[in-house]
Amino acid sequence: MCRWLAYSGSPLLLERLLYTPVHSLIDQSLHSTLGATTTNGDGFGVGWYGESETPGLFKSVEPAWNDRNLRELAGHVRSGVVFAHVRAATGTPVQWTNCHPFRHGNWLFMHNGGIAEFQTLKRDLQLAVDPSLFAAIEGSTDSETFFYLALTMGLKDDPPSAVAQAVGFIEATATKHGVVDPMQMTVATTDGTTVWGFRYSSEGKSRSLFYSEQVSAIRKLYPDLEILDEVDDESRLIVSEPLRDLPGAWHEVPESSYGVVQPGEDELHPFTPVR
Amino acid sequence: MCRWLAYSGSPLLLERLLYTPVHSLIDQSLHSTLGATTTNGDGFGVGWYGESETPGLFKSVEPAWNDRNLRELAGHVRSGVVFAHVRAATGTPVQWTNCHPFRHGNWLFMHNGGIAEFQTLKRDLQLAVDPSLFAAIEGSTDSETFFYLALTMGLKDDPPSAVAQAVGFIEATATKHGVVDPMQMTVATTDGTTVWGFRYSSEGKSRSLFYSEQVSAIRKLYPDLEILDEVDDESRLIVSEPLRDLPGAWHEVPESSYGVVQPGEDELHPFTPVR
Amino acid sequence: MCRWLAYSGSPLLLERLLYTPVHSLIDQSLHSTLGATTTNGDGFGVGWYGESETPGLFKSVEPAWNDRNLRELAGHVRSGVVFAHVRAATGTPVQWTNCHPFRHGNWLFMHNGGIAEFQTLKRDLQLAVDPSLFAAIEGSTDSETFFYLALTMGLKDDPPSAVAQAVGFIEATATKHGVVDPMQMTVATTDGTTVWGFRYSSEGKSRSLFYSEQVSAIRKLYPDLEILDEVDDESRLIVSEPLRDLPGAWHEVPESSYGVVQPGEDELHPFTPVR
Amino acid sequence: MCRWLAYSGSPLLLERLLYTPVHSLIDQSLHSTLGATTTNGDGFGVGWYGESETPGLFKSVEPAWNDRNLRELAGHVRSGVVFAHVRAATGTPVQWTNCHPFRHGNWLFMHNGGIAEFQTLKRDLQLAVDPSLFAAIEGSTDSETFFYLALTMGLKDDPPSAVAQAVGFIEATATKHGVVDPMQMTVATTDGTTVWGFRYSSEGKSRSLFYSEQVSAIRKLYPDLEILDEVDDESRLIVSEPLRDLPGAWHEVPESSYGVVQPGEDELHPFTPVR
């Protein structure tokens, strides 16, 4: 479906995240090994925090692997909180407004997976979006509607609870329409300070998701790893696929769980939809 | 806002309609003289009937004036019913799904103008769209929602009545939200056989709209006009702006009225929204 | 590198060539099985003959697999001579002018493969292009320069001889610069009546190329094959990869050879560069 | 033809240069008042210095006025040396590689105007480009060839001399081909520290070009002008059209002259092509 990367830590040039690693996200756009599809060429997006409270967005409908503007941006923009996403469309148009990450105020949200039979559920789901938010839905993806449901259910106050409620509502709506196992997701969201990453699917076989080991531990395992010179111990990645083959450096996010990357100790919790 | 052209008649290469005239639609994309904006460079679209019952669509987010694919298509596609539209965006994104004409089954629809404060009215308007049609709304324009309201109200059975009901509903919804004079429109719709063209605005000062005089009468006025060699007496154009300065060849569509271009005698009627 | 298809025969809707077959060219854009790369997502192009002597061109920098305009065009344009190409860029920008097929007058030309170290050879090769043609080179690919060399060497009078001279010149120029095995190619060219297809590489390991068996023979093997209802016995395809798995229906073009698809008996000859 | 802006001074968010002023470059893309064309909608480009010695580039083939990525970039990138350009194409394709500014190493170059009958002169001009640079020409504009001629003639060592030689060579080549008054130009080039701006045309009627008065003097005239809070006294703009109507704040660059914006005293000199 899609592949994504969320980074929080020492400010890095985007290219260190997007291009330098052997199996970088750009490489995954062309040669995904763990994804539902090999090619993720239906547009891409990058969101980053820096010059203002609201994050910047750069999205395009062209494949990431040969996009010159992305290469340029990556070589000239530095940030400490970065979301990046390469898309494999599943029915909805390839257009800017359908590219992830989505933004609302200073929040970003991105999604890999999908809502089964979204066209059937779409109206009921969008009716549940807060009327004051309804007109802000710009694209036509299931992911953006999911984001607006989560916003409606309090994403900005309590992300894990809001996502759990949104997923519960989607599952309940699906049941009403006879749609089985509607939710397939890995999701990341951030306010620019804390990053939340979720892995869940109704059928219990979720898309791949990994987080990086603590930098201090990776330093012991791979003292010569170049990138470690640039990042402090608070830095962490959540990714659809490991960016390099480094035994011990990556951990799978368990089924039905979510992680919190934040100043101080990070956290990992079980995730259960709330109906 | 936008400029458009609707043609019905002898099959012509699209370029005869889009490029050859002095003040062609392509020229209007760069130098509109009667429009609300001079430049209509936020994408374009062409719909045409030919090889199958469903019309073909070619749309692009780039300006029409330098688009090579449009130039190519226009030189190699011939059709007897053609809709073409150049867009000046008023707030919604420049994307394929926001370009006119819109299509549903074998019907096309295009619009110049807008619904005032559409973001405020959007939810109420979309809730009135037939639930079975709701998920087919792909873009985010007021025009497409208007089209789906008209479909909901019977466009395929009785276009003038459906458009009158849709406009009436939009005006009623606007009143409920305190929005004054919501509707500004010239609209064309067709099933590939008959073309309906509407001119109306809530405030009674509608965007420009013209139809061509009968070919037989133009022949008498301008016997040497080259294009006349290619068209039969049933051929007719409805346009936002006259394509050439030919006194006697163009008539303004009166305020609050609609025309029907069809086999046999064409018609012109008053248009009144139905609440 | 790339994949392509050349068709000559009974006029068909382009979709019958581009979308309907199981392993259609559009499928090959995402899942090439015999190509140097799996993904051919760096733009595409279609050229077809019909309404005028000069063929029409539709090209785009977006991947073919999700391009809506291509889908529309394919469903509404019918032609008896069609060239189509999906590109995997090898260094030069993804832009309209770098998409195949290339056109000069009523001729089309497309190429899969490449000229090794083209940046080193480019100036010498372009200096050999007829000065009257030089300014018409619009893009930056090795393929287009190859086309203009072939035009310079008489493509329009004797395609096999012109291509042999152009390849010979490229190989001689490469030798001068110490570039080994410079040429890798499958090429198709046409004037709208006859189609020439070439398979050659300096190293003798050329990219895959196939031609379809005579329609009359395929009819005996697969009497129920639907597409056969639409094509006459003169119809033939040359393709980078077979469009379906039909034993007996496809033949490999031998190494270092070229075929001629023409009214009457088609031909197959050895190909040798001329220095 | 085109409009451009060159800024050197205190690091600013790009939006302060591109969007905030009443008659900003983005406004000029839609409503140029002094340009040869009103609309400059055939792509745009921004170059800026910051995170590395080589400047970043962001270019697009879409009009600047509605480009979301440009809006985003402008709100999140800060730089002290910025080149920006909106294009009105004059015959060559609208593609990334034809958008200004052009870059070579750490140098940027942009051009408004044109070389008359460039297609006739193109081969002779490109043959004069240093063979080691030839293959780096990526696009098809007269402007890029002009840039490579200037690079060949020593742009990186002595810009005024190199530009004078390049213009002299172009004029001599034009004479040889019977092309009268070939050169029309305003040009800016920079190495990231110093900015050079040229105004010249063979016929002596050059496109408009202005430079801003010293910041200290503008402060006296307009003590409340908001932007002055953000810029130091060394800051200066060179622009195709004044960004605001502020009597005393803008000076026309005289015919046939060039200016140098540098640390310390800026300079203004006559410009004469060298044959």
Coordinates of N, CA and C in Angstrom, one line a residue, chain B residues 44-211:
Chain B
F44 N -7.6 22.7 -17.1 CA -8.6 22.7 -18.2 C -9.1 21.3 -18.4
G45 N -10.1 21.2 -19.2 CA -10.7 19.9 -19.5 C -11.4 19.9 -20.8
V46 N -11.4 18.8 -21.5 CA -12.2 18.6 -22.7 C -13.0 17.3 -22.5
G47 N -14.2 17.3 -22.9 CA -15.0 16.1 -23.0 C -15.6 16.0 -24.4
W48 N -15.6 14.7 -24.9 CA -16.1 14.6 -26.3 C -16.7 13.2 -26.5
Y49 N -17.7 13.2 -27.4 CA -18.4 11.9 -27.6 C -17.9 11.3 -29.0
G50 N -17.8 10.0 -29.0 CA -17.3 9.4 -30.2 C -17.3 7.9 -30.2
E51 N -16.2 7.3 -29.8 CA -16.0 5.9 -30.0 C -16.9 5.0 -29.1
S52 N -17.4 5.6 -27.9 CA -18.3 4.8 -27.1 C -19.4 5.8 -26.6
E53 N -20.4 5.2 -25.9 CA -21.5 6.0 -25.5 C -21.0 7.0 -24.4
T54 N -20.1 6.5 -23.5 CA -19.6 7.4 -22.5 C -18.6 8.3 -23.2
P55 N -18.6 9.6 -22.8 CA -17.7 10.5 -23.5 C -16.3 10.4 -22.9
G56 N -15.3 10.7 -23.8 CA -13.9 10.7 -23.3 C -13.6 12.0 -22.6
L57 N -12.7 12.0 -21.7 CA -12.3 13.2 -20.9 C -10.8 13.4 -21.0
F58 N -10.3 14.6 -21.2 CA -8.9 14.9 -21.1 C -8.8 16.1 -20.2
K59 N -8.1 16.0 -19.1 CA -8.0 17.1 -18.2 C -6.6 17.3 -17.7
S60 N -6.2 18.5 -17.4 CA -4.8 18.7 -16.9 C -4.8 19.8 -15.9
V61 N -3.9 19.8 -15.0 CA -3.7 20.9 -14.0 C -2.9 22.0 -14.6
E62 N -2.3 21.8 -15.7 CA -1.4 22.9 -16.3 C -2.3 23.8 -17.2
P63 N -1.8 25.0 -17.4 CA -2.5 26.0 -18.2 C -2.7 25.4 -19.6
A64 N -3.9 25.7 -20.2 CA -4.2 25.1 -21.5 C -3.3 25.7 -22.6
W65 N -2.9 26.9 -22.5 CA -2.2 27.6 -23.6 C -0.9 27.0 -24.1
N66 N -0.2 26.3 -23.2 CA 1.0 25.7 -23.7 C 1.0 24.2 -23.5
D67 N -0.1 23.6 -23.3 CA -0.2 22.1 -23.1 C 0.0 21.4 -24.4
R68 N 1.0 20.6 -24.5 CA 1.3 19.9 -25.7 C 0.3 18.7 -26.0
N69 N -0.1 18.1 -24.9 CA -1.0 16.9 -25.1 C -2.3 17.4 -25.6
L70 N -2.8 18.6 -25.1 CA -4.1 19.1 -25.6 C -3.9 19.5 -27.1
R71 N -2.8 20.1 -27.4 CA -2.6 20.5 -28.8 C -2.6 19.2 -29.7
E72 N -2.0 18.1 -29.3 CA -2.0 16.9 -30.0 C -3.4 16.3 -30.1
L73 N -4.1 16.2 -29.0 CA -5.4 15.6 -29.0 C -6.3 16.4 -29.9
A74 N -6.2 17.7 -29.9 CA -7.1 18.6 -30.7 C -6.8 18.4 -32.1
G75 N -5.6 18.0 -32.5 CA -5.3 17.8 -33.9 C -5.7 16.4 -34.4
H76 N -6.0 15.5 -33.5 CA -6.2 14.1 -33.9 C -7.6 13.5 -33.4
V77 N -8.4 14.3 -32.8 CA -9.7 13.7 -32.3 C -10.8 14.6 -33.0
R78 N -11.8 13.9 -33.5 CA -12.9 14.5 -34.2 C -14.2 14.1 -33.4
S79 N -15.1 15.1 -33.2 CA -16.3 14.8 -32.5 C -17.4 15.8 -32.8
G80 N -18.6 15.4 -32.7 CA -19.8 16.2 -33.0 C -20.4 16.8 -31.7
V81 N -20.0 16.4 -30.5 CA -20.4 17.0 -29.3 C -19.2 17.2 -28.4
V82 N -18.9 18.4 -28.2 CA -17.6 18.7 -27.4 C -17.9 19.8 -26.3
F83 N -17.4 19.5 -25.1 CA -17.4 20.4 -24.0 C -15.9 20.7 -23.7
A84 N -15.6 22.0 -23.5 CA -14.3 22.4 -23.2 C -14.3 23.5 -22.1
H85 N -13.4 23.5 -21.2 CA -13.4 24.4 -20.1 C -12.0 24.8 -19.6
V86 N -11.8 26.1 -19.4 CA -10.5 26.5 -18.8 C -10.8 27.2 -17.5
R87 N -10.0 26.8 -16.5 CA -10.4 27.1 -15.1 C -9.5 28.3 -14.5
A88 N -10.2 29.1 -13.7 CA -9.5 30.0 -12.8 C -10.0 29.6 -11.4
A89 N -9.1 29.0 -10.6 CA -9.5 28.4 -9.3 C -9.9 29.5 -8.4
T90 N -10.9 29.3 -7.5 CA -11.3 30.2 -6.5 C -11.3 29.6 -5.2
G91 N -10.1 29.1 -4.8 CA -9.9 28.6 -3.5 C -9.7 27.1 -3.4
T92 N -10.3 26.3 -4.3 CA -10.1 24.9 -4.2 C -8.8 24.5 -5.0
P93 N -8.2 23.3 -4.6 CA -7.0 23.0 -5.3 C -7.0 22.8 -6.8
V94 N -5.9 23.0 -7.4 CA -5.7 22.8 -8.8 C -5.4 21.3 -9.0
Q95 N -6.4 20.5 -9.3 CA -6.1 19.0 -9.4 C -7.1 18.5 -10.5
W96 N -6.7 17.3 -11.0 CA -7.5 16.7 -12.1 C -9.0 16.6 -11.7
T97 N -9.2 16.2 -10.5 CA -10.6 15.9 -10.1 C -11.4 17.2 -9.9
N98 N -10.7 18.4 -9.9 CA -11.4 19.6 -9.8 C -11.6 20.3 -11.1
C99 N -11.1 19.7 -12.2 CA -11.2 20.3 -13.5 C -12.6 19.8 -14.1
H100 N -13.2 20.7 -14.9 CA -14.4 20.5 -15.6 C -14.0 20.0 -17.0
P101 N -14.9 19.4 -17.7 CA -16.3 18.9 -17.3 C -16.2 17.7 -16.4
F102 N -17.3 17.6 -15.6 CA -17.5 16.4 -14.8 C -18.3 15.5 -15.5
R103 N -18.2 14.2 -15.2 CA -18.9 13.2 -16.0 C -19.6 12.2 -15.0
H104 N -20.8 11.8 -15.4 CA -21.4 10.7 -14.7 C -22.2 9.9 -15.7
G105 N -21.8 8.6 -15.9 CA -22.3 7.8 -16.9 C -22.0 8.5 -18.3
N106 N -23.1 8.7 -19.1 CA -22.8 9.4 -20.4 C -23.1 10.8 -20.3
W107 N -23.2 11.4 -19.1 CA -23.5 12.8 -19.0 C -22.2 13.7 -18.7
L108 N -22.2 14.9 -19.2 CA -21.1 15.8 -18.9 C -21.8 17.1 -18.3
F109 N -21.0 17.8 -17.5 CA -21.5 19.0 -16.8 C -20.3 19.9 -16.6
M110 N -20.5 21.2 -16.9 CA -19.5 22.2 -16.6 C -20.1 23.5 -16.2
H111 N -19.3 24.3 -15.5 CA -19.8 25.4 -14.7 C -18.8 26.5 -14.7
N112 N -19.3 27.7 -14.9 CA -18.5 28.9 -14.7 C -19.3 29.7 -13.6
G113 N -18.6 30.2 -12.6 CA -19.2 30.9 -11.5 C -18.8 30.4 -10.2
G114 N -19.8 30.2 -9.3 CA -19.4 29.7 -8.0 C -20.6 29.8 -7.1
I115 N -20.4 29.0 -6.0 CA -21.4 29.1 -4.9 C -20.7 29.9 -3.7
A116 N -21.3 31.0 -3.4 CA -20.6 31.9 -2.4 C -20.5 31.2 -1.0
E117 N -19.4 31.4 -0.4 CA -19.1 30.7 0.9 C -19.4 29.2 0.9
F118 N -18.9 28.6 -0.1 CA -19.1 27.2 -0.3 C -18.7 26.4 0.9
Q119 N -17.6 26.7 1.5 CA -17.0 26.0 2.6 C -18.1 25.9 3.8
T120 N -18.8 27.0 3.9 CA -19.9 27.1 5.0 C -21.1 26.1 4.6
L121 N -21.4 26.1 3.3 CA -22.6 25.4 2.9 C -22.3 23.9 2.5
K122 N -21.0 23.6 2.4 CA -20.6 22.3 1.8 C -21.3 21.1 2.4
R123 N -21.3 21.0 3.7 CA -21.8 19.8 4.4 C -23.3 19.7 4.2
D124 N -24.0 20.7 4.3 CA -25.5 20.7 4.1 C -25.8 20.3 2.7
L125 N -25.0 20.8 1.7 CA -25.3 20.5 0.3 C -24.9 19.0 0.0
Q126 N -23.8 18.6 0.6 CA -23.4 17.2 0.2 C -24.3 16.2 0.9
L127 N -24.9 16.5 2.1 CA -25.8 15.6 2.8 C -27.1 15.4 1.9
A128 N -27.4 16.4 1.1 CA -28.6 16.3 0.3 C -28.3 15.5 -1.0
V129 N -27.1 15.2 -1.3 CA -26.8 14.3 -2.4 C -27.2 12.9 -2.1
D130 N -27.8 12.3 -3.1 CA -28.3 10.9 -2.9 C -27.2 10.0 -2.4
P131 N -27.4 9.3 -1.3 CA -26.4 8.5 -0.6 C -25.7 7.6 -1.6
S132 N -26.4 7.1 -2.6 CA -25.8 6.2 -3.5 C -24.8 6.9 -4.5
L133 N -24.9 8.2 -4.5 CA -24.0 9.0 -5.4 C -22.8 9.6 -4.6
F134 N -23.0 9.7 -3.3 CA -22.1 10.5 -2.4 C -20.6 10.1 -2.6
A135 N -20.3 8.8 -2.6 CA -18.9 8.4 -2.7 C -18.3 8.7 -4.1
A136 N -19.1 9.0 -5.1 CA -18.6 9.3 -6.4 C -18.1 10.7 -6.5
I137 N -18.3 11.6 -5.6 CA -17.8 12.9 -5.6 C -16.3 12.8 -5.3
E138 N -15.5 13.2 -6.3 CA -14.0 12.9 -6.2 C -13.2 14.1 -5.8
G139 N -13.7 15.3 -6.2 CA -12.9 16.5 -6.0 C -13.5 17.3 -4.9
S140 N -13.2 18.6 -4.8 CA -13.6 19.5 -3.7 C -14.2 20.8 -4.2
T141 N -14.6 20.8 -5.5 CA -15.2 22.1 -5.9 C -16.7 22.2 -5.6
D142 N -17.1 23.4 -5.5 CA -18.6 23.7 -5.5 C -19.3 23.2 -6.7
S143 N -18.6 23.3 -7.8 CA -19.3 22.9 -9.1 C -19.6 21.4 -9.1
E144 N -18.7 20.6 -8.6 CA -19.0 19.1 -8.7 C -20.1 18.8 -7.7
T145 N -20.2 19.4 -6.5 CA -21.3 19.2 -5.6 C -22.6 19.7 -6.2
F146 N -22.6 20.8 -6.9 CA -23.8 21.3 -7.7 C -24.2 20.2 -8.7
F147 N -23.3 19.6 -9.4 CA -23.6 18.6 -10.4 C -24.3 17.4 -9.7
Y148 N -23.7 17.0 -8.6 CA -24.3 15.8 -7.9 C -25.7 16.1 -7.3
L149 N -25.9 17.4 -6.9 CA -27.2 17.8 -6.5 C -28.2 17.7 -7.6
A150 N -27.7 18.2 -8.8 CA -28.6 18.1 -10.0 C -28.9 16.7 -10.4
L151 N -27.9 15.8 -10.3 CA -28.1 14.4 -10.5 C -29.1 13.8 -9.6
T152 N -29.0 14.2 -8.3 CA -29.9 13.7 -7.3 C -31.3 14.2 -7.6
M153 N -31.5 15.3 -8.2 CA -32.8 15.9 -8.4 C -33.3 15.6 -9.8
G154 N -32.7 14.6 -10.5 CA -33.3 14.1 -11.7 C -32.6 14.7 -13.0
L155 N -31.4 15.1 -13.0 CA -30.8 15.6 -14.2 C -31.0 14.8 -15.4
K156 N -30.8 13.5 -15.2 CA -30.9 12.6 -16.4 C -32.3 12.5 -17.0
D157 N -33.3 12.8 -16.2 CA -34.6 12.7 -16.7 C -35.1 14.1 -17.3
D158 N -34.8 15.1 -16.5 CA -35.4 16.4 -16.9 C -34.4 17.5 -16.5
P159 N -33.4 17.8 -17.3 CA -32.3 18.7 -16.9 C -32.8 20.1 -16.4
P160 N -33.6 20.8 -17.1 CA -34.0 22.1 -16.7 C -34.7 22.0 -15.3
S161 N -35.5 21.0 -15.1 CA -36.2 20.9 -13.8 C -35.1 20.6 -12.7
A162 N -34.2 19.7 -13.0 CA -33.2 19.3 -12.0 C -32.3 20.4 -11.6
V163 N -31.9 21.2 -12.6 CA -31.0 22.3 -12.3 C -31.8 23.4 -11.5
A164 N -33.0 23.6 -11.9 CA -33.8 24.6 -11.1 C -34.0 24.2 -9.7
Q165 N -34.2 22.9 -9.4 CA -34.3 22.4 -8.1 C -33.0 22.5 -7.3
A166 N -31.9 22.1 -8.0 CA -30.6 22.2 -7.3 C -30.3 23.6 -6.9
V167 N -30.5 24.6 -7.9 CA -30.2 26.0 -7.6 C -31.2 26.5 -6.4
G168 N -32.4 26.1 -6.5 CA -33.4 26.4 -5.4 C -32.9 25.9 -4.1
F169 N -32.4 24.7 -4.1 CA -31.9 24.1 -2.8 C -30.7 24.8 -2.3
I170 N -29.8 25.1 -3.2 CA -28.6 25.9 -2.8 C -29.0 27.2 -2.2
E171 N -29.9 27.9 -2.9 CA -30.3 29.2 -2.4 C -31.0 29.1 -1.0
A172 N -31.8 28.1 -0.9 CA -32.5 27.9 0.4 C -31.5 27.6 1.5
T173 N -30.5 26.8 1.2 CA -29.5 26.4 2.2 C -28.7 27.7 2.5
A174 N -28.4 28.5 1.5 CA -27.6 29.7 1.8 C -28.4 30.6 2.7
T175 N -29.7 30.8 2.5 CA -30.5 31.6 3.3 C -30.4 31.2 4.8
K176 N -30.5 29.8 4.9 CA -30.4 29.3 6.3 C -29.1 29.7 7.0
H177 N -28.1 29.8 6.2 CA -26.8 30.1 6.8 C -26.4 31.6 6.7
G178 N -27.4 32.4 6.3 CA -27.2 33.9 6.2 C -26.3 34.3 5.0
V179 N -26.1 33.4 4.0 CA -25.3 33.8 2.9 C -26.2 34.4 1.8
V180 N -25.8 35.6 1.4 CA -26.7 36.3 0.4 C -26.2 36.1 -1.0
D181 N -27.1 36.0 -1.9 CA -26.8 35.8 -3.4 C -25.8 34.7 -3.6
P182 N -26.1 33.5 -3.3 CA -25.1 32.5 -3.3 C -24.7 32.0 -4.7
M183 N -25.6 32.1 -5.6 CA -25.4 31.4 -6.9 C -25.0 32.3 -8.0
Q184 N -23.9 31.9 -8.7 CA -23.4 32.6 -9.9 C -23.1 31.5 -10.8
M185 N -23.8 31.5 -12.0 CA -23.5 30.4 -12.9 C -23.8 30.6 -14.3
T186 N -23.0 30.1 -15.2 CA -23.4 29.6 -16.5 C -23.0 28.1 -16.5
V187 N -23.9 27.3 -16.9 CA -23.7 25.9 -16.9 C -24.1 25.2 -18.2
A188 N -23.4 24.2 -18.6 CA -23.8 23.4 -19.7 C -23.8 21.9 -19.3
T189 N -24.8 21.2 -19.8 CA -24.8 19.8 -19.6 C -25.3 19.1 -20.8
T190 N -25.0 17.8 -21.0 CA -25.4 17.1 -22.2 C -25.4 15.6 -21.9
D191 N -26.2 14.9 -22.7 CA -26.2 13.4 -22.7 C -25.5 12.9 -24.0
G192 N -24.9 13.8 -24.7 CA -24.3 13.4 -26.0 C -25.2 13.6 -27.2
T193 N -26.4 14.0 -26.9 CA -27.4 14.2 -28.0 C -27.9 15.6 -27.9
T194 N -28.4 16.0 -26.8 CA -28.9 17.3 -26.6 C -28.0 18.1 -25.6
V195 N -27.9 19.4 -25.9 CA -27.1 20.2 -25.0 C -28.0 21.3 -24.3
W196 N -27.9 21.4 -23.0 CA -28.6 22.4 -22.3 C -27.6 23.5 -21.7
G197 N -27.9 24.7 -21.9 CA -27.0 25.8 -21.4 C -27.8 26.8 -20.6
F198 N -27.3 27.0 -19.3 CA -28.1 27.9 -18.4 C -27.3 29.1 -18.1
R199 N -28.0 30.2 -17.9 CA -27.4 31.5 -17.4 C -28.2 32.0 -16.2
Y200 N -27.6 32.1 -15.1 CA -28.4 32.6 -13.9 C -27.5 33.0 -12.8
S201 N -27.9 34.0 -12.0 CA -27.2 34.3 -10.8 C -28.3 34.8 -9.8
S202 N -28.0 34.6 -8.5 CA -29.0 35.0 -7.5 C -29.2 36.5 -7.5
E203 N -28.1 37.2 -7.8 CA -28.2 38.7 -7.8 C -28.6 39.3 -9.1
G204 N -28.8 38.4 -10.2 CA -29.3 38.9 -11.4 C -28.3 39.5 -12.3
K205 N -27.0 39.4 -12.0 CA -25.9 39.9 -12.8 C -25.0 38.7 -13.2
S206 N -25.4 38.0 -14.1 CA -24.7 36.7 -14.4 C -23.5 36.9 -15.3
R207 N -22.6 35.9 -15.2 CA -21.4 35.8 -16.1 C -21.9 35.8 -17.6
S208 N -21.1 36.2 -18.4 CA -21.4 36.3 -19.9 C -21.7 34.9 -20.5
L209 N -22.6 34.9 -21.4 CA -22.9 33.6 -22.1 C -23.5 34.0 -23.5
F210 N -23.0 33.3 -24.5 CA -23.5 33.6 -25.9 C -23.8 32.3 -26.6
Y211 N -24.7 32.4 -27.6 CA -24.9 31.2 -28.5 C -24.8 31.7 -29.9

